[in-house]
Amino acid sequence: MKSLGDQIFGLMTLLYRAHPWHGVETGAEAPQVVNSYIEMVPTDTVKYELDKTSGLLKVDRPQKFSSMPPMLYGLIPRTYCGKRIAEFCNQKTNRSDIVGDKDPLDICILTERPITQSNIIVPAVVIGGFRMIDNNEADDKIIAYLKNDLVYGEWANINDVPVKLIERLKHYFLTYKDIPGQKHVCEITHTYDREEAYEVINHSCADYNEKFSGLESFVS
């Protein structure tokens, strides 16, 4: 049975547009299957991102040269990259200086059929992820495919993804922020399987619950 807070949130979404980060559930089957808010599609030549305050999609910057996302790209609602994500990243990399990037957890979604509309919610099956570190900040990228996808739906884990496609995704994430004349320190230290991706998602959900615990207590 849903809590009083969840019931009130549900009623509010009938009157107001739900905030994609706070007003949408991570998913009843999380971390195996998660709801994903799509910020960008493969045809976008401008980088869009969620404005965390208003919940609206905003223009961040034009894409550099031909740096167009090779997949759907967005965030997992009600996740946050805080101290647990940082501790997990430090543990896996034998470091102690990494912090969370204080953003929702990123996700890229593979789909056989083209989806050209952003600002939508997509159910995604998690199969792995990249451990990305951006200027000493943990910036994991969860890899998933569209639920019930007719082609990618047969993949069970990251090892099922062709190496060339993994390399393409890595290249995008390692270069899309590059600005001529400026030094940018970004690296992908590991490609991990779905079980580790589940851990990352769970840590980010716990970070979110701690960071935004007042949201539910406000209405409960």
XYZ file of N, CA and C in Angstrom:
660
model
N 0.844 -1.200 0.000
C 0.000 0.000 0.000
C 0.881 1.252 0.000
N 0.509 2.215 -0.816
C 1.297 3.442 -0.913
C 1.155 4.283 0.348
N 2.244 4.964 0.687
C 2.216 5.852 1.845
C 1.351 7.067 1.532
N 0.984 7.798 2.584
C 0.190 9.009 2.394
C 0.939 10.000 1.513
N 2.256 10.077 1.708
C 3.054 10.997 0.900
C 2.985 10.657 -0.574
N 3.096 9.349 -0.903
C 3.012 8.924 -2.302
C 1.628 9.203 -2.875
N 0.587 9.020 -2.072
C -0.771 9.287 -2.543
C -0.955 10.769 -2.858
N -0.415 11.627 -1.993
C -0.535 13.070 -2.224
C 0.242 13.478 -3.465
N 1.462 12.901 -3.621
C 2.242 13.189 -4.821
C 1.459 12.782 -6.066
N 0.788 11.615 -5.995
C 0.008 11.147 -7.133
C -1.120 12.095 -7.487
N -1.802 12.623 -6.474
C -2.878 13.578 -6.720
C -2.347 14.884 -7.301
N -1.175 15.304 -6.843
C -0.596 16.549 -7.344
C -0.256 16.457 -8.826
N 0.161 15.244 -9.283
C 0.509 15.100 -10.695
C -0.712 15.200 -11.602
N -1.915 15.057 -11.033
C -3.127 15.246 -11.829
C -3.380 16.725 -12.097
N -2.877 17.582 -11.229
C -3.102 19.020 -11.353
C -1.897 19.757 -11.912
N -0.706 19.226 -11.649
C 0.518 19.907 -12.057
C 1.428 18.934 -12.796
N 2.273 19.478 -13.650
C 3.255 18.654 -14.354
C 4.290 18.144 -13.361
N 4.536 16.848 -13.369
C 5.499 16.262 -12.439
C 6.915 16.707 -12.789
N 7.708 17.011 -11.770
C 9.120 17.312 -11.976
C 9.807 16.009 -12.392
N 10.517 15.984 -13.533
C 11.100 14.727 -14.022
C 12.074 14.064 -13.055
N 12.719 14.859 -12.216
C 13.688 14.299 -11.274
C 13.008 13.836 -9.987
N 12.133 14.667 -9.432
C 11.555 14.383 -8.119
C 10.150 13.787 -8.178
N 9.407 14.073 -9.232
C 8.003 13.693 -9.281
C 7.711 12.407 -10.022
N 8.743 11.740 -10.533
C 8.587 10.472 -11.248
C 9.291 9.383 -10.445
N 8.661 8.232 -10.293
C 9.264 7.147 -9.528
C 10.415 6.511 -10.299
N 11.383 5.979 -9.569
C 12.500 5.272 -10.203
C 12.000 4.049 -10.949
N 10.963 3.435 -10.451
C 10.364 2.286 -11.121
C 10.105 1.143 -10.161
N 8.990 0.454 -10.347
C 8.613 -0.642 -9.456
C 9.572 -1.820 -9.551
N 10.265 -1.949 -10.693
C 11.196 -3.066 -10.898
C 12.654 -2.647 -10.752
N 12.897 -1.437 -10.256
C 14.276 -0.956 -10.095
C 15.016 -1.833 -9.080
N 16.322 -2.087 -9.280
C 17.205 -1.476 -10.276
C 17.288 -2.217 -11.609
N 16.555 -3.329 -11.749
C 16.650 -4.100 -12.994
C 16.046 -3.340 -14.180
N 14.887 -2.748 -13.950
C 14.212 -1.938 -14.971
C 13.900 -0.585 -14.342
N 14.299 0.489 -15.000
C 14.135 1.818 -14.411
C 13.410 2.757 -15.367
N 12.674 3.689 -14.794
C 12.157 4.799 -15.584
C 13.319 5.734 -15.914
N 13.295 6.291 -17.102
C 14.375 7.178 -17.538
C 13.776 8.408 -18.195
N 14.234 9.572 -17.766
C 13.803 10.824 -18.383
C 14.795 11.163 -19.486
N 14.304 11.294 -20.717
C 15.171 11.501 -21.875
C 15.410 12.988 -22.100
N 16.692 13.361 -22.049
C 17.098 14.742 -22.300
C 17.553 14.953 -23.743
N 18.147 13.913 -24.339
C 18.700 14.046 -25.683
C 18.437 12.791 -26.501
N 18.300 12.994 -27.820
C 18.141 11.893 -28.770
C 19.286 11.968 -29.783
N 19.528 10.890 -30.550
C 20.697 10.849 -31.428
C 20.759 11.926 -32.505
N 19.656 12.562 -32.824
C 19.678 13.593 -33.870
C 19.953 14.991 -33.330
N 20.111 15.136 -32.029
C 20.299 16.464 -31.437
C 21.697 17.011 -31.723
N 21.745 18.201 -32.293
C 23.024 18.888 -32.521
C 23.285 19.939 -31.444
N 22.337 20.096 -30.544
C 22.471 20.978 -29.388
C 22.332 20.112 -28.139
N 23.148 20.383 -27.126
C 23.058 19.606 -25.892
C 21.986 20.199 -24.991
N 21.000 19.372 -24.670
C 19.940 19.758 -23.749
C 20.172 19.063 -22.413
N 19.710 19.692 -21.342
C 19.762 19.052 -20.036
C 18.620 19.571 -19.173
N 18.282 18.786 -18.167
C 17.205 19.179 -17.264
C 17.652 20.335 -16.388
N 16.838 21.378 -16.323
C 17.054 22.432 -15.337
C 16.535 21.897 -14.007
N 17.439 21.652 -13.078
C 17.076 20.941 -11.852
C 16.121 21.727 -10.963
N 16.099 23.030 -11.108
C 15.213 23.844 -10.274
C 13.784 23.841 -10.803
N 13.623 24.120 -12.095
C 12.284 24.254 -12.671
C 11.702 22.943 -13.169
N 12.572 21.977 -13.513
C 12.094 20.738 -14.109
C 11.876 20.839 -15.601
N 12.268 21.966 -16.195
C 12.127 22.153 -17.638
C 13.415 21.746 -18.348
N 13.280 21.361 -19.610
C 14.439 21.020 -20.419
C 15.031 22.307 -20.972
N 16.345 22.475 -20.816
C 16.981 23.715 -21.254
C 18.149 23.424 -22.191
N 18.545 24.438 -22.959
C 19.709 24.332 -23.826
C 20.961 24.562 -22.991
N 21.901 23.621 -23.083
C 23.176 23.770 -22.390
C 24.207 24.416 -23.312
N 24.405 23.808 -24.485
C 25.379 24.343 -25.442
C 25.241 23.583 -26.755
N 25.730 24.161 -27.861
C 25.786 23.404 -29.118
C 26.765 22.241 -28.981
N 26.484 21.149 -29.676
C 27.415 20.030 -29.670
C 28.684 20.400 -30.427
N 29.813 19.923 -29.957
C 31.089 20.196 -30.611
C 31.199 19.385 -31.901
N 31.450 20.071 -33.006
C 31.681 19.412 -34.287
C 30.581 18.379 -34.551
N 30.952 17.091 -34.667
C 29.965 16.050 -34.981
C 29.608 15.220 -33.753
N 29.813 15.778 -32.567
C 29.552 15.030 -31.334
C 28.057 14.941 -31.070
N 27.422 13.981 -31.723
C 26.000 13.742 -31.515
C 25.848 12.442 -30.739
N 24.934 12.404 -29.786
C 24.804 11.206 -28.945
C 24.383 9.992 -29.772
N 25.067 8.860 -29.629
C 24.723 7.672 -30.414
C 23.588 6.852 -29.811
N 22.881 7.425 -28.837
C 21.812 6.699 -28.162
C 20.927 7.706 -27.453
N 19.799 7.255 -26.908
C 19.002 8.110 -26.035
C 19.800 8.375 -24.766
N 19.706 9.601 -24.268
C 20.515 9.963 -23.103
C 19.664 10.772 -22.136
N 19.787 10.435 -20.860
C 19.002 11.166 -19.877
C 19.399 10.819 -18.459
N 18.416 10.787 -17.579
C 18.679 10.565 -16.153
C 17.648 9.614 -15.559
N 18.019 9.032 -14.438
C 17.112 8.157 -13.699
C 16.482 8.964 -12.569
N 15.155 9.093 -12.545
C 14.491 9.889 -11.506
C 14.802 9.386 -10.097
N 14.798 10.336 -9.164
C 14.999 10.061 -7.743
C 16.314 9.325 -7.465
N 17.339 9.734 -8.204
C 18.698 9.287 -7.916
C 19.567 10.520 -7.713
N 20.683 10.341 -7.025
C 21.592 11.458 -6.727
C 22.985 10.891 -6.494
N 23.965 11.524 -7.093
C 25.344 11.051 -6.952
C 26.024 11.809 -5.821
N 25.920 11.244 -4.634
C 26.476 11.864 -3.437
C 27.574 11.022 -2.819
N 27.569 10.927 -1.489
C 28.694 10.301 -0.791
C 28.786 8.795 -1.034
N 27.657 8.102 -1.177
C 27.713 6.655 -1.392
C 28.278 6.332 -2.767
N 27.860 7.087 -3.760
C 28.416 6.907 -5.104
C 29.908 7.199 -5.090
N 30.307 8.258 -4.397
C 31.729 8.615 -4.310
C 32.524 7.516 -3.611
N 32.005 7.005 -2.504
C 32.700 5.950 -1.760
C 32.838 4.685 -2.599
N 31.800 4.349 -3.344
C 31.832 3.151 -4.188
C 32.865 3.314 -5.299
N 32.916 4.493 -5.896
C 33.886 4.775 -6.952
C 35.311 4.745 -6.397
N 35.513 5.345 -5.238
C 36.834 5.316 -4.604
C 37.278 3.884 -4.316
N 36.343 3.084 -3.835
C 36.641 1.683 -3.522
C 37.061 0.918 -4.775
N 36.353 1.123 -5.871
C 36.614 0.376 -7.099
C 37.866 0.853 -7.829
N 38.299 2.082 -7.569
C 39.462 2.636 -8.268
C 40.692 2.773 -7.373
N 40.557 2.328 -6.118
C 41.657 2.455 -5.147
C 42.111 3.906 -4.994
N 41.133 4.792 -4.933
C 41.419 6.207 -4.732
C 40.664 6.697 -3.507
N 40.919 7.943 -3.130
C 40.236 8.505 -1.964
C 39.812 9.949 -2.194
N 40.044 10.458 -3.406
C 39.812 11.879 -3.674
C 38.580 12.159 -4.520
N 37.833 11.131 -4.878
C 36.680 11.306 -5.764
C 35.448 11.697 -4.953
N 34.668 12.626 -5.482
C 33.410 13.046 -4.864
C 32.277 12.806 -5.854
N 31.052 12.805 -5.360
C 29.907 12.702 -6.252
C 29.700 13.996 -7.013
N 29.100 13.918 -8.205
C 28.920 15.141 -9.005
C 27.656 15.917 -8.640
N 26.890 15.403 -7.660
C 25.699 16.094 -7.143
C 24.606 16.263 -8.195
N 24.554 15.320 -9.121
C 23.528 15.307 -10.162
C 22.771 13.988 -10.113
N 21.626 13.908 -10.807
C 20.977 12.609 -10.952
C 21.898 11.649 -11.711
N 21.667 10.354 -11.561
C 22.457 9.342 -12.249
C 22.109 9.331 -13.736
N 23.146 9.370 -14.580
C 22.950 9.392 -16.029
C 22.663 7.994 -16.568
N 21.928 7.945 -17.674
C 21.643 6.672 -18.327
C 21.623 6.869 -19.835
N 22.179 5.898 -20.557
C 22.070 5.899 -22.017
C 21.309 4.645 -22.426
N 20.387 4.809 -23.360
C 19.447 3.748 -23.701
C 19.546 3.423 -25.182
N 19.799 2.159 -25.471
C 19.887 1.678 -26.845
C 18.510 1.221 -27.301
N 18.171 1.551 -28.524
C 16.883 1.156 -29.076
C 17.000 0.943 -30.570
N 16.373 -0.117 -31.065
C 16.434 -0.428 -32.498
C 15.576 0.540 -33.304
N 14.432 0.911 -32.787
C 13.550 1.852 -33.470
C 13.919 3.277 -33.073
N 14.018 4.185 -34.046
C 14.400 5.563 -33.709
C 13.347 6.268 -32.860
N 13.796 6.935 -31.832
C 12.951 7.803 -31.013
C 13.511 9.205 -31.157
N 12.742 10.102 -31.730
C 13.230 11.449 -32.036
C 12.699 12.505 -31.081
N 11.903 12.089 -30.116
C 11.288 13.012 -29.164
C 11.967 12.890 -27.811
N 12.447 14.008 -27.281
C 12.985 14.012 -25.920
C 11.895 14.496 -24.964
N 12.260 14.731 -23.708
C 11.306 15.180 -22.696
C 10.198 14.147 -22.498
N 10.590 12.871 -22.513
C 9.651 11.765 -22.317
C 10.226 10.800 -21.282
N 9.370 9.920 -20.765
C 9.793 8.878 -19.836
C 9.852 7.553 -20.590
N 10.971 6.856 -20.458
C 11.194 5.601 -21.175
C 11.545 4.499 -20.172
N 10.887 3.335 -20.238
C 11.289 2.212 -19.384
C 12.525 1.543 -19.975
N 13.547 1.317 -19.157
C 14.813 0.809 -19.671
C 15.320 -0.361 -18.841
N 15.812 -1.386 -19.540
C 16.378 -2.571 -18.896
C 17.882 -2.365 -18.734
N 18.361 -2.429 -17.515
C 19.768 -2.139 -17.204
C 20.643 -3.353 -17.503
N 21.767 -3.134 -18.230
C 22.673 -4.241 -18.556
C 24.126 -3.959 -18.168
N 24.440 -2.750 -17.704
C 25.819 -2.453 -17.329
C 26.043 -0.969 -17.153
N 27.307 -0.560 -17.273
C 27.605 0.862 -17.127
C 29.078 1.170 -17.301
N 29.376 2.460 -17.364
C 30.749 2.966 -17.399
C 31.055 3.665 -16.082
N 32.230 3.377 -15.526
C 32.693 4.154 -14.373
C 33.479 5.332 -14.930
N 32.836 6.473 -14.992
C 33.454 7.662 -15.564
C 33.800 8.640 -14.445
N 34.993 9.214 -14.539
C 35.451 10.212 -13.573
C 35.738 11.492 -14.331
N 35.056 12.553 -13.957
C 35.151 13.836 -14.650
C 35.666 14.884 -13.663
N 36.937 15.257 -13.828
C 37.541 16.225 -12.905
C 37.358 15.818 -11.445
N 37.697 14.563 -11.157
C 37.627 13.993 -9.801
C 36.203 13.845 -9.266
N 35.218 13.880 -10.146
C 33.830 13.649 -9.752
C 33.327 12.344 -10.368
N 32.669 11.517 -9.560
C 32.059 10.292 -10.062
C 30.895 10.657 -10.979
N 30.937 10.158 -12.207
C 29.941 10.519 -13.222
C 29.540 9.263 -13.999
N 29.054 8.254 -13.262
C 28.705 6.975 -13.880
C 27.674 7.134 -14.988
N 27.796 6.273 -16.001
C 26.835 6.212 -17.093
C 26.245 4.801 -17.120
N 24.987 4.688 -16.763
C 24.307 3.400 -16.816
C 23.944 3.097 -18.268
N 24.166 1.853 -18.687
C 23.835 1.418 -20.045
C 22.618 0.505 -19.975
N 21.650 0.772 -20.838
C 20.401 0.016 -20.820
C 19.833 -0.059 -22.235
N 18.761 -0.820 -22.386
C 18.039 -0.821 -23.661
C 16.551 -0.630 -23.395
N 15.846 -0.171 -24.402
C 14.408 0.054 -24.295
C 13.700 -1.252 -23.953
N 12.883 -1.230 -22.931
C 12.153 -2.432 -22.530
C 11.328 -2.967 -23.698
N 11.408 -4.276 -23.920
C 10.702 -4.983 -24.992
C 11.240 -4.650 -26.383
N 12.463 -4.114 -26.460
C 13.050 -3.828 -27.766
C 13.189 -5.131 -28.555
N 12.817 -5.093 -29.840
C 12.769 -6.305 -30.652
C 14.150 -6.839 -31.012
N 15.168 -5.999 -30.978
C 16.528 -6.430 -31.306
C 17.391 -6.538 -30.054
N 17.516 -5.432 -29.327
C 18.387 -5.417 -28.155
C 17.785 -6.157 -26.967
N 16.519 -6.487 -27.055
C 15.845 -7.146 -25.943
C 16.391 -8.520 -25.604
N 17.218 -9.095 -26.487
C 17.811 -10.400 -26.215
C 19.085 -10.293 -25.387
N 19.594 -9.075 -25.204
C 20.825 -8.904 -24.435
C 20.527 -9.047 -22.948
N 21.366 -9.805 -22.268
C 21.186 -10.007 -20.833
C 22.200 -9.240 -20.006
N 23.366 -8.925 -20.609
C 24.428 -8.284 -19.844
C 25.312 -7.476 -20.782
N 26.212 -6.695 -20.214
C 27.062 -5.811 -21.012
C 27.936 -6.595 -21.985
N 28.265 -7.848 -21.661
C 29.101 -8.662 -22.544
C 28.408 -9.010 -23.850
N 27.091 -8.848 -23.898
C 26.347 -9.120 -25.124
C 26.422 -7.967 -26.117
N 26.859 -6.811 -25.669
C 26.944 -5.631 -26.532
C 28.216 -5.721 -27.373
N 28.124 -5.532 -28.695
C 29.322 -5.584 -29.541
C 30.389 -4.599 -29.073
N 31.652 -5.030 -29.150
C 32.765 -4.206 -28.686
C 32.793 -2.863 -29.407
N 32.524 -2.862 -30.700
C 32.566 -1.621 -31.476
C 31.535 -0.611 -30.978
N 30.385 -1.100 -30.537
C 29.364 -0.199 -30.011
C 29.799 0.362 -28.656
N 30.400 -0.472 -27.825
C 30.934 0.006 -26.544
C 31.976 1.087 -26.787
N 32.864 0.869 -27.758
C 33.899 1.853 -28.073
C 33.286 3.157 -28.562
N 32.217 3.058 -29.324
C 31.546 4.262 -29.825
C 30.945 5.072 -28.684
N 30.309 4.388 -27.743
C 29.734 5.072 -26.588
C 30.826 5.732 -25.754
N 31.922 5.006 -25.544
C 33.036 5.564 -24.777
C 33.588 6.817 -25.447
N 33.771 6.751 -26.754
C 34.333 7.891 -27.485
C 33.457 9.127 -27.305
N 32.150 8.936 -27.367
C 31.250 10.080 -27.198
C 31.418 10.704 -25.819
N 31.375 9.890 -24.791
C 31.443 10.433 -23.430
C 32.801 11.055 -23.109
N 33.851 10.573 -23.749
C 35.184 11.106 -23.481
C 35.497 12.371 -24.271
N 34.664 12.704 -25.249
C 34.979 13.852 -26.114
C 33.898 14.926 -26.179
N 32.657 14.632 -25.768
C 31.576 15.574 -26.044
C 31.663 16.872 -25.243
N 32.473 16.874 -24.180
C 32.637 18.100 -23.397
C 33.881 18.891 -23.787
N 34.670 18.360 -24.705
C 35.921 19.020 -25.080
C 35.678 20.398 -25.672
N 36.447 21.360 -25.225
C 36.410 22.721 -25.752
C 37.817 23.080 -26.211
N 37.983 23.507 -27.478
C 39.318 23.836 -27.979
C 40.028 24.848 -27.080
N 41.287 24.533 -26.750
C 42.083 25.450 -25.943
C 41.939 25.274 -24.454
N 41.015 24.396 -24.033
C 40.821 24.167 -22.601
C 41.134 22.715 -22.248
N 41.787 22.516 -21.106
C 42.123 21.176 -20.650
C 40.945 20.588 -19.884
N 40.564 19.386 -20.248
C 39.445 18.719 -19.577
C 39.886 17.318 -19.191
N 39.852 17.012 -17.902
C 40.313 15.718 -17.415
C 39.116 14.795 -17.217
N 38.998 13.820 -18.095
C 37.863 12.900 -18.052
C 38.362 11.504 -18.426
N 37.925 10.494 -17.694
C 38.371 9.134 -18.000
C 37.276 8.127 -17.660
N 37.301 7.023 -18.377
C 36.447 5.882 -18.069
C 37.363 4.777 -17.579
N 37.263 4.455 -16.299
C 38.188 3.492 -15.700
C 37.724 2.054 -15.853
N 36.411 1.842 -15.905
C 35.883 0.481 -15.994
C 34.593 0.462 -16.816
N 34.377 -0.662 -17.478
C 33.064 -1.016 -18.009
C 32.554 -2.149 -17.134
N 31.423 -1.943 -16.462
C 30.974 -2.959 -15.507
C 29.667 -3.616 -15.937
N 29.389 -4.792 -15.341
C 28.231 -5.585 -15.730
C 26.966 -5.114 -15.021
N 25.880 -5.823 -15.286
C 24.585 -5.367 -14.769
C 24.504 -5.442 -13.249
N 25.150 -6.460 -12.642
C 25.088 -6.577 -11.188
C 25.727 -5.369 -10.514
N 26.846 -4.908 -11.061
C 27.486 -3.726 -10.497
C 26.670 -2.475 -10.809
N 26.029 -2.467 -11.969
C 25.152 -1.340 -12.305
C 23.998 -1.254 -11.313
N 23.476 -2.412 -10.909
C 22.416 -2.421 -9.899
C 22.912 -1.784 -8.598
N 24.144 -2.100 -8.217
C 24.719 -1.514 -7.002
C 24.817 0.004 -7.119
N 25.276 0.467 -8.275
C 25.402 1.912 -8.494
C 24.039 2.586 -8.375
N 23.030 1.990 -8.992
C 21.682 2.565 -8.933
C 21.176 2.591 -7.494
N 21.363 1.495 -6.777
C 20.906 1.448 -5.382
C 21.615 2.491 -4.519
N 22.920 2.660 -4.734
C 23.664 3.683 -3.984
C 23.121 5.080 -4.299
N 22.814 5.317 -5.570
C 22.319 6.645 -5.960
C 20.918 6.897 -5.415
N 20.115 5.847 -5.309
C 18.783 5.996 -4.702
C 18.910 6.309 -3.211
N 19.853 5.645 -2.548
C 20.081 5.915 -1.125
C 20.602 7.335 -0.923
N 21.497 7.776 -1.811
C 21.985 9.159 -1.742
C 20.836 10.143 -1.933
N 19.937 9.826 -2.866
C 18.788 10.709 -3.104
C 17.897 10.776 -1.869
N 17.590 9.622 -1.306
C 16.695 9.588 -0.148
C 17.258 10.378 1.026
N 18.577 10.348 1.173
C 19.193 11.121 2.248
C 19.193 12.612 1.929
N 19.532 12.947 0.690
C 19.629 14.356 0.295
C 18.271 15.039 0.305
N 17.241 14.331 -0.151
C 15.929 14.956 -0.330
C 14.873 14.335 0.575
N 15.270 13.881 1.739
C 14.321 13.255 2.661
C 13.205 14.206 3.058
N 13.460 15.492 3.025
C 12.449 16.469 3.406
C 11.285 16.552 2.448
N 11.473 16.092 1.203
C 10.382 16.165 0.230
C 9.201 15.316 0.664
N 9.485 14.084 1.104
C 8.391 13.211 1.518
C 7.845 13.624 2.874
N 8.722 14.013 3.788
C 8.243 14.404 5.112
C 7.386 15.659 5.045
N 7.605 16.459 3.991
C 6.832 17.689 3.838
C 5.355 17.402 3.586
N 5.086 16.281 2.900
C 3.698 15.979 2.547
C 3.135 14.808 3.347
N 3.929 14.228 4.247
C 3.440 13.069 4.997
C 3.119 13.458 6.440
